[in-house]
Coordinates of C-alpha atoms (C1' of nucleotides) and ligand atoms in Angstrom, one line a residue:
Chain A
X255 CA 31.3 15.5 -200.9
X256 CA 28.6 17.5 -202.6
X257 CA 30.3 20.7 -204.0
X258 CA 27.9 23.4 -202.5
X259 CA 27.3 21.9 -199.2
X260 CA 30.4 23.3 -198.6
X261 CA 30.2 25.7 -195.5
X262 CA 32.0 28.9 -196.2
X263 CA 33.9 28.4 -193.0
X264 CA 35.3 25.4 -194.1
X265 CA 36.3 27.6 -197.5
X266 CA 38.0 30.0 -195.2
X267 CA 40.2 27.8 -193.4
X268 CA 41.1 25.8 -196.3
X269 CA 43.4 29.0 -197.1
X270 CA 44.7 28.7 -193.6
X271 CA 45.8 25.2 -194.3
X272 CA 47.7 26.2 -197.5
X273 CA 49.3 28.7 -196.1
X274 CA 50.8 26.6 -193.5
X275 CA 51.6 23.8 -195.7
X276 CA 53.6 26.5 -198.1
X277 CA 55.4 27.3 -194.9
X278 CA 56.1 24.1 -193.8
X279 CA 57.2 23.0 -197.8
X280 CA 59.8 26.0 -197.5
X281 CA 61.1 24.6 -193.8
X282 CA 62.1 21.2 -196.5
X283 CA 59.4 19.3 -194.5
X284 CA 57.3 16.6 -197.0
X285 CA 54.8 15.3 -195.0
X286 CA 52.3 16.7 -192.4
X287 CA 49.6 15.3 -190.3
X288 CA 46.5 17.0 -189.2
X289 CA 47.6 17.4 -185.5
X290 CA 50.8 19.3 -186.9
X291 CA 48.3 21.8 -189.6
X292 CA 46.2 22.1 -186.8
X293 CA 48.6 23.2 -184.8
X294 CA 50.1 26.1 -186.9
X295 CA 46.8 26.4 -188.1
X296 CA 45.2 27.1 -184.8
X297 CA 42.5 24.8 -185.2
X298 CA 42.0 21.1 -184.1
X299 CA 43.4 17.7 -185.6
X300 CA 39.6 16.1 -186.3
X301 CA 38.5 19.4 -188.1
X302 CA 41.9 19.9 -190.7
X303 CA 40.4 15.9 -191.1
X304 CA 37.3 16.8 -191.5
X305 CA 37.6 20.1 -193.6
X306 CA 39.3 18.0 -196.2
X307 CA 37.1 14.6 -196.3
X308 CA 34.6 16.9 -197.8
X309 CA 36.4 17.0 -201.1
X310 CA 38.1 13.9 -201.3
X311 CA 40.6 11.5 -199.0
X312 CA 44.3 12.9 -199.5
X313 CA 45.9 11.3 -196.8
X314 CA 47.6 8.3 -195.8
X315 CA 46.8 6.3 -192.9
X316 CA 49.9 6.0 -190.4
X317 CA 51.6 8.7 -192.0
X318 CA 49.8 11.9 -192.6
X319 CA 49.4 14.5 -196.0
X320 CA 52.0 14.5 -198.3
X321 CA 52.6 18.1 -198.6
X322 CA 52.8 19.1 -202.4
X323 CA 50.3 16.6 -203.3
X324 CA 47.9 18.8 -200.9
X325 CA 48.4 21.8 -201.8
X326 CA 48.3 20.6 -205.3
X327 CA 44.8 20.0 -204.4
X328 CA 43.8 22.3 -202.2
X329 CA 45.3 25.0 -204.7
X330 CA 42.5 23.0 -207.4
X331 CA 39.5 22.7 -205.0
X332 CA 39.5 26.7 -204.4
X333 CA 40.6 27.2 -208.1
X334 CA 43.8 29.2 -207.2
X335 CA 45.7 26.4 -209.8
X336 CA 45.6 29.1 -212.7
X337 CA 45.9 33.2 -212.7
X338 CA 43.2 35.5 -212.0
X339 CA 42.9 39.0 -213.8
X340 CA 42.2 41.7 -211.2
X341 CA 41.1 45.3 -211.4
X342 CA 42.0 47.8 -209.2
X343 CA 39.7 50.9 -208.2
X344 CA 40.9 53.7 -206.1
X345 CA 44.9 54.5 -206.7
X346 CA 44.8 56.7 -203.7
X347 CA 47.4 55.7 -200.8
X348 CA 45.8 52.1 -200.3
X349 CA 45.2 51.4 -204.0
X350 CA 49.4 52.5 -204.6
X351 CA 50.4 50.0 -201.7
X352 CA 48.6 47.4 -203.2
X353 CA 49.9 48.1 -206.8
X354 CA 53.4 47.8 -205.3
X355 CA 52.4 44.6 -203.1
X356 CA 54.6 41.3 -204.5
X357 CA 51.9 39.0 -204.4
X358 CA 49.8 41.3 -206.8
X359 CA 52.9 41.6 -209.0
X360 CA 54.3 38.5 -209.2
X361 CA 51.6 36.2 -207.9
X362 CA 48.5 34.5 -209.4
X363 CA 46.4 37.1 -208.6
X364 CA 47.4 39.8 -211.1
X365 CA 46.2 43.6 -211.1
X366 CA 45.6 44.0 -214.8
X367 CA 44.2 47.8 -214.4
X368 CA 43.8 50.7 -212.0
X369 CA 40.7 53.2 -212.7
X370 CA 40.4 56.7 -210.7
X371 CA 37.8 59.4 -211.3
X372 CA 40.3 62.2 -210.4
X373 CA 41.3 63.6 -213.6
X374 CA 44.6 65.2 -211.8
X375 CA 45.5 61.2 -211.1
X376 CA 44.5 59.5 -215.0
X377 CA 47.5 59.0 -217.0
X378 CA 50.0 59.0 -214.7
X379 CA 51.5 56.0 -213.7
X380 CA 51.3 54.1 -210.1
X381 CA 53.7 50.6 -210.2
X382 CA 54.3 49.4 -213.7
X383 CA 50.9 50.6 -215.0
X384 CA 48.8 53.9 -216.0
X385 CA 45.7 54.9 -213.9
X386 CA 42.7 54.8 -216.4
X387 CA 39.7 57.0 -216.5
X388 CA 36.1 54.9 -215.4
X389 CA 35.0 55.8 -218.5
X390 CA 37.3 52.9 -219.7
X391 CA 35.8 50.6 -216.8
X392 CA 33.1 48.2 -219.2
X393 CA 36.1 48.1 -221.8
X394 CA 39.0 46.8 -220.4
X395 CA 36.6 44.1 -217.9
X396 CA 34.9 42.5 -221.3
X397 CA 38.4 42.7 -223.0
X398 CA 40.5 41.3 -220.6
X399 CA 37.4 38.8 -219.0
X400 CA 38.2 40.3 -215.2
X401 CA 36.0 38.7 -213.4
X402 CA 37.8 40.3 -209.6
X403 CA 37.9 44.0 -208.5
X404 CA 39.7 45.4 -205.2
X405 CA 37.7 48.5 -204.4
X406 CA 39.7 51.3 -203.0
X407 CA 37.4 54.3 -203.2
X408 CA 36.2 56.5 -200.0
X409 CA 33.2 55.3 -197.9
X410 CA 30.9 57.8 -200.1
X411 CA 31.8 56.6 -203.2
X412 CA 31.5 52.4 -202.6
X413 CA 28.5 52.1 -203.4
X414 CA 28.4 53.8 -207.1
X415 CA 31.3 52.2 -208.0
X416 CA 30.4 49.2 -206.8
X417 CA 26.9 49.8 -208.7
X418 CA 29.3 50.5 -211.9
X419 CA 31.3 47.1 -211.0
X420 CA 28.4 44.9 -211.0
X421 CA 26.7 46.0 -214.3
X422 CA 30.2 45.7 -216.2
X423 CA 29.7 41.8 -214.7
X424 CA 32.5 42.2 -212.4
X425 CA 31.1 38.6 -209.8
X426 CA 33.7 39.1 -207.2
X427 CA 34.5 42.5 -205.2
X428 CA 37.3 42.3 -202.4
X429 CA 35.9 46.3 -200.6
X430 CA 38.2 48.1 -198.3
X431 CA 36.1 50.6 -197.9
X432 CA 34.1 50.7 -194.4
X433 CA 30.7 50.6 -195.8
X434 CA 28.7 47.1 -196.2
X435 CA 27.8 47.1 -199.7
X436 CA 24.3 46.4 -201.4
X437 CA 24.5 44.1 -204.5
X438 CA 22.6 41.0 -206.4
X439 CA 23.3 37.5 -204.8
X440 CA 25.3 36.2 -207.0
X441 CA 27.8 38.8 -206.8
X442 CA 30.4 38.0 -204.3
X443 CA 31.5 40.3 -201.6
X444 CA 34.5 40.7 -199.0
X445 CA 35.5 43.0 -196.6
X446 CA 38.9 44.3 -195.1
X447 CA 38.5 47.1 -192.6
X448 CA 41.3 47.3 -189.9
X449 CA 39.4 49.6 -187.5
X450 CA 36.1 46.9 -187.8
X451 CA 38.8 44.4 -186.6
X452 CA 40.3 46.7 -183.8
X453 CA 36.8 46.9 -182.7
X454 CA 36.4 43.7 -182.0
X455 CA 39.5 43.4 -180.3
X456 CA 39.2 45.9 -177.9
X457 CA 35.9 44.1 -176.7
X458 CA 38.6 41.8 -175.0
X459 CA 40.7 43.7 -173.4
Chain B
X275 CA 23.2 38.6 -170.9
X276 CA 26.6 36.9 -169.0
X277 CA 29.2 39.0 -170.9
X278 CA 31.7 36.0 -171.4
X279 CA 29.4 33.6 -173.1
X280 CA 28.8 36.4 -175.9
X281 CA 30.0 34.2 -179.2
X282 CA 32.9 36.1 -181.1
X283 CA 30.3 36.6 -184.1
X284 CA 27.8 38.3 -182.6
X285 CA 30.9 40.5 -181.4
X286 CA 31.9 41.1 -185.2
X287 CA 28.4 42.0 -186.4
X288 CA 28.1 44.9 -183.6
X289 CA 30.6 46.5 -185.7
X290 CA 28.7 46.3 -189.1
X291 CA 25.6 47.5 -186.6
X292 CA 27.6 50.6 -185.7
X293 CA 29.0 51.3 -189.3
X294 CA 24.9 51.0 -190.4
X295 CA 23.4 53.1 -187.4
X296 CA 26.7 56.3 -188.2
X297 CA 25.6 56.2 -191.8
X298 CA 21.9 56.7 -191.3
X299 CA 22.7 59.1 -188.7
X300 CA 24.6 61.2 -191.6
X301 CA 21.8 60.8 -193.6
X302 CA 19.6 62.7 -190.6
X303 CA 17.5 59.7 -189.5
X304 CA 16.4 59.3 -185.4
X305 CA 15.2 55.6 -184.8
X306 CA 15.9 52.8 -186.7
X307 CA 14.3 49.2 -186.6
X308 CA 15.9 45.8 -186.8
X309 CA 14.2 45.2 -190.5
X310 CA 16.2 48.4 -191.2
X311 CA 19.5 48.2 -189.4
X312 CA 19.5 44.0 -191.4
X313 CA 18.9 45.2 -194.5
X314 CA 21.9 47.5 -194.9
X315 CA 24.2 45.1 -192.2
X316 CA 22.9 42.0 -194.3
X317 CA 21.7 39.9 -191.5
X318 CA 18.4 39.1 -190.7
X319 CA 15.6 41.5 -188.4
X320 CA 15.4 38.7 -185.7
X321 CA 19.5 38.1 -185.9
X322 CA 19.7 42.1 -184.9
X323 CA 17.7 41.7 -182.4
X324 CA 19.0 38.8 -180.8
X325 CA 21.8 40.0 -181.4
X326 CA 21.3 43.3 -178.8
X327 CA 19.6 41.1 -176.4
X328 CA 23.1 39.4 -175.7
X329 CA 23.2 43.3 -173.9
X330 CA 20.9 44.8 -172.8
X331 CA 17.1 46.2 -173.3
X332 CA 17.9 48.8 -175.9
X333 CA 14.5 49.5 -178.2
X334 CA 11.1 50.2 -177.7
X335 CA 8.0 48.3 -179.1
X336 CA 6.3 49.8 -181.7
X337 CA 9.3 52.0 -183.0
X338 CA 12.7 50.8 -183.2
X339 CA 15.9 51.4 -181.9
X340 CA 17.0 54.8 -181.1
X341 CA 20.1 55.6 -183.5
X342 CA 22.1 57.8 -180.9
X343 CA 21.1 55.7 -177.9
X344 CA 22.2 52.7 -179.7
X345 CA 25.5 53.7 -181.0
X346 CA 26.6 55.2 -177.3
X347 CA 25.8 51.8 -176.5
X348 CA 27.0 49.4 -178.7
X349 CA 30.3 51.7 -178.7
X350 CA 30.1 51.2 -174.6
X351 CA 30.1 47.3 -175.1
X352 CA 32.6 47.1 -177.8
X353 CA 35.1 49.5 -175.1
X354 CA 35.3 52.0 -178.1
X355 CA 34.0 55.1 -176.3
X356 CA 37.2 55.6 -175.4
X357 CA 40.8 56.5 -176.9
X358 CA 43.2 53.7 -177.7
X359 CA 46.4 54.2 -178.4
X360 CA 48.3 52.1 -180.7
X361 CA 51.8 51.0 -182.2
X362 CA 52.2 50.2 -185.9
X363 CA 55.5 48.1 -186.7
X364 CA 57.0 48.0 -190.4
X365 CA 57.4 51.5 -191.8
X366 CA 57.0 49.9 -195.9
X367 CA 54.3 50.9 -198.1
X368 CA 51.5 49.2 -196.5
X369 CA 52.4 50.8 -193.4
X370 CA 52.9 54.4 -195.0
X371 CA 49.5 54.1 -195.8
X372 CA 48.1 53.2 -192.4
X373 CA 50.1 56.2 -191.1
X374 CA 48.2 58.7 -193.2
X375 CA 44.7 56.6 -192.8
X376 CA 42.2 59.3 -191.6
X377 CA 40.8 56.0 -189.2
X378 CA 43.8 56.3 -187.3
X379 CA 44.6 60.0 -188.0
X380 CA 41.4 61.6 -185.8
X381 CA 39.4 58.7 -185.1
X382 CA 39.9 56.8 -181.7
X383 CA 42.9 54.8 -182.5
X384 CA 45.5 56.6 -182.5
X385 CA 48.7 55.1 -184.1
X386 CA 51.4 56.9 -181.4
X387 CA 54.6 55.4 -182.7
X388 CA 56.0 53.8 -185.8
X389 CA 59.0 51.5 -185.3
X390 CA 61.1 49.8 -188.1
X391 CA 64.3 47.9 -188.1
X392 CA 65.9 49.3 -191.2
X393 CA 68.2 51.5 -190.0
X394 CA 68.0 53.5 -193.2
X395 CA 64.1 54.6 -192.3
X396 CA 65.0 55.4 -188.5
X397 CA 64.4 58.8 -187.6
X398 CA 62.5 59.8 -190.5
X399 CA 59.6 60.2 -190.9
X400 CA 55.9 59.2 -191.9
X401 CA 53.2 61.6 -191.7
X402 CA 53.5 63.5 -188.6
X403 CA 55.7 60.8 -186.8
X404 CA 59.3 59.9 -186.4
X405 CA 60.1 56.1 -187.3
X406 CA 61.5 54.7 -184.1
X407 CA 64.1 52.1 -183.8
X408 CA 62.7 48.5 -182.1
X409 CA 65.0 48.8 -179.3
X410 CA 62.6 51.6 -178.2
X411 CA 59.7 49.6 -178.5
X412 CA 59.6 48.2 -174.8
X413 CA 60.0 51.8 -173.6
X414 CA 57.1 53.3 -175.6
X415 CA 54.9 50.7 -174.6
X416 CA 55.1 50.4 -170.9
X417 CA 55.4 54.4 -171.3
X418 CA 52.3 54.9 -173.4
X419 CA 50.0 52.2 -172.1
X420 CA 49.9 50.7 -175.3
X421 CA 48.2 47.4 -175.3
X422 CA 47.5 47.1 -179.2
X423 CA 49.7 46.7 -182.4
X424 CA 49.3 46.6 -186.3
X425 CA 51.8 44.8 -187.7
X426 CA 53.0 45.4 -191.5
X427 CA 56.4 43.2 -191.5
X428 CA 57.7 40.8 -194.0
X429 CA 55.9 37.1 -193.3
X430 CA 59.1 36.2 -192.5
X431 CA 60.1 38.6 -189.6
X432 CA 56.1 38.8 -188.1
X433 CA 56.2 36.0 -185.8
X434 CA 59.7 37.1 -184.3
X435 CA 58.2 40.5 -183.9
X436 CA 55.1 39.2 -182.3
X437 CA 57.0 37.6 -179.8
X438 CA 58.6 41.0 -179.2
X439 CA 55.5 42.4 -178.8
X440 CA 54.1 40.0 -176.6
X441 CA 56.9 39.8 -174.2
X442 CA 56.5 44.0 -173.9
X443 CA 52.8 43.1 -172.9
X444 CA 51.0 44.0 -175.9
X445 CA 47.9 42.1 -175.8
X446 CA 46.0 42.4 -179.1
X447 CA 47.9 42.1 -182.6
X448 CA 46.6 43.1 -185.6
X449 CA 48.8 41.4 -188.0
X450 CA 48.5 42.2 -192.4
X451 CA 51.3 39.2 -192.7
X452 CA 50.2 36.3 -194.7
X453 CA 51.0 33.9 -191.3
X454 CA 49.3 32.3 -188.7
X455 CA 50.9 33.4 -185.7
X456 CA 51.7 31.3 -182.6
X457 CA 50.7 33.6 -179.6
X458 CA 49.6 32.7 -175.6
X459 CA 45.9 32.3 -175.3
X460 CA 45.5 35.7 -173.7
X461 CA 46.7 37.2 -176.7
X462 CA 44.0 38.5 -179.1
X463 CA 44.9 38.6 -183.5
X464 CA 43.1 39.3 -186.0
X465 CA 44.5 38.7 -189.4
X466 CA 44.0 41.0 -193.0
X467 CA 45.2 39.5 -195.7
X468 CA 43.6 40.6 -198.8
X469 CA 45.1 37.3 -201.3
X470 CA 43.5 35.1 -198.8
X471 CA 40.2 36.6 -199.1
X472 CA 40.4 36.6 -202.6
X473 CA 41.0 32.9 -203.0
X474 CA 38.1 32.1 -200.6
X475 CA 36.1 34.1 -203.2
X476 CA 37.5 32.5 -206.5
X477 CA 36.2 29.1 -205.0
X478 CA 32.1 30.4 -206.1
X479 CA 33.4 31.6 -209.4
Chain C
dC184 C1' 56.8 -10.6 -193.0
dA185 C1' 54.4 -10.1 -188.7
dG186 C1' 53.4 -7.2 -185.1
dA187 C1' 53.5 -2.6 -183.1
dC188 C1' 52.4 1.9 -184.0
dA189 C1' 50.5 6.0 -186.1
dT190 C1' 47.1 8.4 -188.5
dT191 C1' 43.3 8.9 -191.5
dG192 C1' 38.2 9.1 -192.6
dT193 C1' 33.8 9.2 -190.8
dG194 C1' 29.4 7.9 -188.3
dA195 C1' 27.5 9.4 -184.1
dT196 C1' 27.1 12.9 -180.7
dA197 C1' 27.3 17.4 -178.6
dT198 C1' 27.3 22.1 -179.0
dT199 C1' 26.7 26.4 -181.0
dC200 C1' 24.1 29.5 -183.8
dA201 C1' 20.2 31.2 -186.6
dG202 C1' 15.2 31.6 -187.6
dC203 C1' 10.5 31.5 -186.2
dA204 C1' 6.5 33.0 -184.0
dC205 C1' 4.1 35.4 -180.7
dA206 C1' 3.2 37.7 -176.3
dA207 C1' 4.4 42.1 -174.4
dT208 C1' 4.6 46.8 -175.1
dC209 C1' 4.5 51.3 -176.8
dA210 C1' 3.2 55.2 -180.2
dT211 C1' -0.4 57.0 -182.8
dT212 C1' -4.9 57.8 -184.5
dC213 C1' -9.7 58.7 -184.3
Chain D
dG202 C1' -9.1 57.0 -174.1
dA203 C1' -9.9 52.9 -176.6
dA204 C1' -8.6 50.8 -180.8
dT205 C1' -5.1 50.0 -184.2
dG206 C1' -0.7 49.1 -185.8
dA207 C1' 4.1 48.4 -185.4
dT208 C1' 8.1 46.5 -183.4
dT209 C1' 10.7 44.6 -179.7
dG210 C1' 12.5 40.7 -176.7
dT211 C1' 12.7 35.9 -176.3
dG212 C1' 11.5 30.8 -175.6
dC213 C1' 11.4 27.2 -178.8
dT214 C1' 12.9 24.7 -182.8
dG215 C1' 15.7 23.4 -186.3
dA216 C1' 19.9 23.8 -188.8
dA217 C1' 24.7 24.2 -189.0
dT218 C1' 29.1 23.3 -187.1
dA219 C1' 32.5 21.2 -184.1
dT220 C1' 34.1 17.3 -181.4
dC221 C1' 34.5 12.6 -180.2
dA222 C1' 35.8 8.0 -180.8
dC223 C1' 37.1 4.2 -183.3
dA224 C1' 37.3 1.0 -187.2
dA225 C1' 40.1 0.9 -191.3
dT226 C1' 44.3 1.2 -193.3
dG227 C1' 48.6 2.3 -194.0
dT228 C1' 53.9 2.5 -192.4
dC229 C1' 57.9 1.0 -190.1
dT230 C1' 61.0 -2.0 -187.5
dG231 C1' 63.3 -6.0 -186.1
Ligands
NAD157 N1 44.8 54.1 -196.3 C1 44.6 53.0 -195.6 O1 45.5 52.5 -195.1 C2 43.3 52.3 -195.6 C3 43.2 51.2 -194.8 C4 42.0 50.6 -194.8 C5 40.9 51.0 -195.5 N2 41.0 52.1 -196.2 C6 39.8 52.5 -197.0 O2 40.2 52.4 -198.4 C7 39.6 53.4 -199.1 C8 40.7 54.1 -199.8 O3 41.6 54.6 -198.9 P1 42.8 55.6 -199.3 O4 43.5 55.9 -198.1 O5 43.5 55.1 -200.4 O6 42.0 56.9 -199.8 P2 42.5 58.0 -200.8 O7 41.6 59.2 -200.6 O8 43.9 58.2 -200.7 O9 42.2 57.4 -202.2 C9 40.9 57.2 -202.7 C10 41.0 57.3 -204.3 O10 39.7 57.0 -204.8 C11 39.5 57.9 -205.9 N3 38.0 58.0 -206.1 C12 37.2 58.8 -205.4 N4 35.9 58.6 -205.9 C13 36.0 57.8 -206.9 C14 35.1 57.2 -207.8 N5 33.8 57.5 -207.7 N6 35.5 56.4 -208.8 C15 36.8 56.1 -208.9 N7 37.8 56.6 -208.0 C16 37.4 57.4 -207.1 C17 40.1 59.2 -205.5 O11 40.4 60.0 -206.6 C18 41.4 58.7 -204.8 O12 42.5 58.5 -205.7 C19 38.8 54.2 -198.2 O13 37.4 53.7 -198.2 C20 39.4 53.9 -196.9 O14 38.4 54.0 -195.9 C21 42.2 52.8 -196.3
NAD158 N1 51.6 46.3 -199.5 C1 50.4 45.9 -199.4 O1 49.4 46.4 -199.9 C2 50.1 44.7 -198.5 C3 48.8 44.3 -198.5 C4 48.5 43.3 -197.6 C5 49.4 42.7 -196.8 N2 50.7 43.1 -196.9 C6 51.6 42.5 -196.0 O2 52.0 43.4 -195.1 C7 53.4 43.3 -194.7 C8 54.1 44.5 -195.1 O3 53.9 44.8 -196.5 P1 54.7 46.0 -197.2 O4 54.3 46.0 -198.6 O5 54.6 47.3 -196.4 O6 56.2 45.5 -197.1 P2 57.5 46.4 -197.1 O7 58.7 45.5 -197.5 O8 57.3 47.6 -198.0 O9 57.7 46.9 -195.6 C9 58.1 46.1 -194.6 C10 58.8 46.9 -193.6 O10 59.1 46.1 -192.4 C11 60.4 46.4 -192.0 N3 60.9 45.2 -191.2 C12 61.4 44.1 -191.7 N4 61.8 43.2 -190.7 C13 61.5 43.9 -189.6 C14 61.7 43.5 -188.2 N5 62.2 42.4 -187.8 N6 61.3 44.4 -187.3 C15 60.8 45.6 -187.7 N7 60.6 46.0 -188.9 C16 61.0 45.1 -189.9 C17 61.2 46.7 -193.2 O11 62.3 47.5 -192.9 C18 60.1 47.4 -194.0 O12 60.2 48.8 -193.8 C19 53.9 42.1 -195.5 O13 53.8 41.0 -194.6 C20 52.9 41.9 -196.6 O14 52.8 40.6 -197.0 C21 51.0 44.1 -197.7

DNA sequence: CAGACATTGTGATATTCAGCACAATCATTC
DNA sequence: GAATGATTGTGCTGAATATCACAATGTCTG
């Protein structure tokens, strides 16, 4: 019940679960019970029970989850029920396939800026929006209270701009870069590195 | 030490091991020691160690871990001292990225064949390769051995191509649409999906 | 409206994973 | 070459996480 018992696991698959249910929503289907989120979900009936007994009881006995209702909640609990203002550094090949990506155009998660050091790349335009020199970086986060950044730099340069990120008050860094980053506790940090994923895989084979 | 009792996370860190040992490498250092090797991974001294155990007698007291020594052989138990060879699918901008990621440019996956099934993108072409239609896809993968994919399709058309992939005897998926997919237990995926990741992280904000 | 049925929410239990602490071991110094 | 200092490898312990099992509670049908 207690908000920061929470395990981050639990966190994780909570997105999972929404996913599913917004898939199941669009199939016209208005109710769900944990065997059938588990199922899509990959994981078992008592922990889709459990996952979600730790923030409240949104179930019915006999029946199962209404589906809106849920995500309506689930959407609250991880605070995705109102927009987030992104940043975006890095508008090499990655950062221009994100800027084009639909859920960063038209979703709640919205790319409000893109920064690059290279002074051939500033002022030209990648998606809807202009690249902006770093030396705009501490402006535009206090003006437009960003909170997020997706970091899209080379391996070499994480680090610095990461160092820049944090002391603009940026809590929340989502790194594609292949590097683990070094950064105060209470700055949040996530990776996405698809050869650190085919690593593990391979393991397996 | 019995390989298949080797938890999946322990599997995953070896990977942020490896990324930590290459860097200091670059930076010209020899040995390494557990305290150092956590502090830039972000895990605990005894957790690395315990860690390497799972594997294998790999240190010596008194110094540390031998940075070459250790990456030969953390690259030997993660299978990645050799070539792979894979097979991307969806030729769209996520995928035009991939193509010219240097990762999978001159690393050790390979990406040996792009397929799409928009007619109007067969036979041209992405980087150095031709964009191959999917009826060619069983024939490329019995043909090159390929036993991994990256898929970069729409949500809606991933788990129809995943089946495809499957039933041509690829065995590990690594899959960027925003789906779980419903794959035979012998079938490895691994999912990136950068909105998920960021609503796990607006849930600390 | 009663009985059959299905499913939740959760305390108890089992399992997995991380941290601790120290003996064993090796390099280095004097 | 003995004494010192540093670090590994690991049994033990505790914490975190998953599973089980069932009472509680609802729906649905005839
Ligand atoms: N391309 C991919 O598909 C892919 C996939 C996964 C991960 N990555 C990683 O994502 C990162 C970016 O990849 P990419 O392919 O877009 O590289 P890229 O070289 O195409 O783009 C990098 C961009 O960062 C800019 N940059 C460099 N230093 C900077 C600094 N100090 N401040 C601000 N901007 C700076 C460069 O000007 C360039 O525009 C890399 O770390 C890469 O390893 C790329
Ligand atoms: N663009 C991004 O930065 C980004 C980031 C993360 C995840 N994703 C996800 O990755 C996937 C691809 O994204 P994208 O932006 O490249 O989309 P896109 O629309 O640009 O490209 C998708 C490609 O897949 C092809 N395709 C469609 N159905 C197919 C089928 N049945 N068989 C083979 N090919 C098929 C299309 O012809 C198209 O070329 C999507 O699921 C998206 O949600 C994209």
């Amino acid at each position: 019940m207690t908000q920061t018992s929470v395990p981050d696991v639990v966190i994780r698959r909570l997105t999972t679960y929404l996913q599913t249910l917004k898939h199941m929503a669009q199939r016209g289907e208005h109710v769900a019970s944990s065997t059938e989120i588990g199922r899509w979900a990959g994981v078992s009936p008592a922990q889709v029970r459990k996952d979600l007994s730790h923030f409240g009881e949104f179930g019915r006995q006999g029946l199962g989850y209404e589906i809106g209702f849920l995500c309506t909640q689930i959407e609250r609990i991880l605070k995705i029920d109102q927009d987030w203002r992104l940043i975006l550094v890095g508008a090499g090949a990655l950062g221009h396939a994100l800027m084009n990506y639909g859920a960063f155009v038209t979703g709640r998660f919205q790319i409000v800026a893109v920064f690059d050091s290279d002074p051939a790349k500033v002022n030209t335009r990648v998606g809807q929006r202009e690249i902006l020199p770093m030396e705009r970086l501490a402006e535009i986060i206090a003006e437009r209270h960003v909170e997020i950044a997706i970091l899209a730099v080379p391996a070499t340069a994480a680090q610095h701009v990461a160092d820049q990120l944090v002391a603009c008050g940026v809590r929340s860094i989502l790194s594609y870069a292949p590097i683990t980053l070094n950064t105060p506790r209470d700055v949040h940090v996530r990776y996405i590195d698809p050869v650190a994923s085919l690593q593990t895989m391979t393991y397996y084979l």
